């Protein structure tokens, strides 16, 4: 799976967090060849892979490395 960032996205870093209860969040551990947080290439209109370990929990959270000035819609793409 991947996330597609909108044209108005201003952050330069993404961190993926996961949770089984929706209340207690932990950074998703990066597998071989992955990064979390992602610091390279994060910009408006960019696409980034979701860390494979993210799919082992019930809830996923994407955190921008800086405060966004307004609400942003991030598109999640999954191939089944």
CSV table of C-alpha atoms in Angstrom, one decimal:
chain,number,residue,atom,x,y,z
A,1,UNK,CA,0.0,0.0,0.0
A,2,UNK,CA,1.0,3.6,-0.3
A,3,UNK,CA,-0.1,7.1,0.6
A,4,UNK,CA,-0.5,10.0,-1.8
A,5,UNK,CA,0.0,13.5,-0.4
A,6,UNK,CA,-2.1,16.4,-1.6
A,7,UNK,CA,-0.8,19.4,-3.4
A,8,UNK,CA,-1.2,21.6,-0.3
A,9,UNK,CA,0.9,19.3,1.9
A,10,UNK,CA,3.7,21.3,3.6
A,11,UNK,CA,5.4,18.7,5.8
A,12,UNK,CA,8.9,17.4,4.9
A,13,UNK,CA,8.7,14.2,7.0
A,14,UNK,CA,6.1,11.4,7.5
A,15,UNK,CA,5.9,9.1,10.5
A,16,UNK,CA,3.6,6.0,10.4
A,17,UNK,CA,2.2,4.9,13.8
A,18,UNK,CA,0.0,1.9,14.6
A,19,UNK,CA,-2.3,0.8,17.4
A,20,UNK,CA,-4.4,-2.1,18.3
A,21,UNK,CA,-6.8,-0.1,20.5
A,22,UNK,CA,-6.9,3.3,18.8
A,23,UNK,CA,-5.6,5.0,22.0
A,24,UNK,CA,-2.0,3.9,22.4
A,25,UNK,CA,0.2,4.6,19.4
A,26,UNK,CA,3.7,3.3,18.6
A,27,UNK,CA,6.0,4.1,15.6
A,28,UNK,CA,5.7,1.3,13.1
A,29,UNK,CA,9.1,-0.6,13.0
A,30,UNK,CA,10.8,-0.3,9.6
A,31,UNK,CA,11.6,-3.5,7.8
A,32,UNK,CA,14.7,-4.0,5.8
A,33,UNK,CA,15.1,-1.3,3.1
A,34,UNK,CA,12.4,0.9,4.6
A,35,UNK,CA,12.5,4.1,6.6
A,36,UNK,CA,10.1,5.3,9.3
A,37,UNK,CA,10.0,8.2,9.6
A,38,UNK,CA,10.3,9.0,5.9
A,39,UNK,CA,12.5,12.1,5.4
A,40,UNK,CA,13.5,11.7,1.7
A,41,UNK,CA,11.2,13.1,-1.0
A,42,UNK,CA,8.3,14.1,1.3
A,43,UNK,CA,6.6,17.0,-0.5
A,44,UNK,CA,3.3,18.0,-2.0
A,45,UNK,CA,1.9,15.6,-4.6
A,46,UNK,CA,4.3,12.8,-3.6
A,47,UNK,CA,3.6,9.1,-3.1
A,48,UNK,CA,5.2,7.0,-0.4
A,49,UNK,CA,5.0,3.3,0.5
A,50,UNK,CA,3.4,2.3,3.8
A,51,UNK,CA,5.8,0.3,5.9
A,52,UNK,CA,4.9,-3.4,5.6
A,53,UNK,CA,4.7,-3.8,9.4
A,54,UNK,CA,1.9,-1.3,9.5
A,55,UNK,CA,-0.5,-4.0,8.4
A,56,UNK,CA,-0.1,-6.0,11.6
A,57,UNK,CA,-2.3,-3.7,13.7
A,58,UNK,CA,-5.9,-2.5,13.6
A,59,UNK,CA,-5.3,1.2,13.3
A,60,UNK,CA,-2.8,3.3,11.3
A,61,UNK,CA,-1.9,6.9,11.8
A,62,UNK,CA,0.2,9.2,9.5
A,63,UNK,CA,1.9,12.1,11.2
A,64,UNK,CA,3.3,15.1,9.3
A,65,UNK,CA,6.7,16.3,10.6
A,66,UNK,CA,5.4,19.8,10.8
A,67,UNK,CA,2.1,21.5,11.6
A,68,UNK,CA,-0.2,21.7,8.6
A,69,UNK,CA,-1.9,25.1,8.2
A,70,UNK,CA,-5.3,23.4,7.4
A,71,UNK,CA,-6.9,20.0,7.2
A,72,UNK,CA,-5.3,17.8,4.5
A,73,UNK,CA,-6.7,14.7,2.8
A,74,UNK,CA,-4.2,12.0,2.3
A,75,UNK,CA,-5.2,9.2,-0.1
A,76,UNK,CA,-4.4,5.6,0.9
A,77,UNK,CA,-4.0,3.2,-2.0
A,78,UNK,CA,-4.2,-0.6,-1.4
A,79,UNK,CA,-4.0,-3.4,-3.9
A,80,UNK,CA,-5.9,-6.5,-2.9
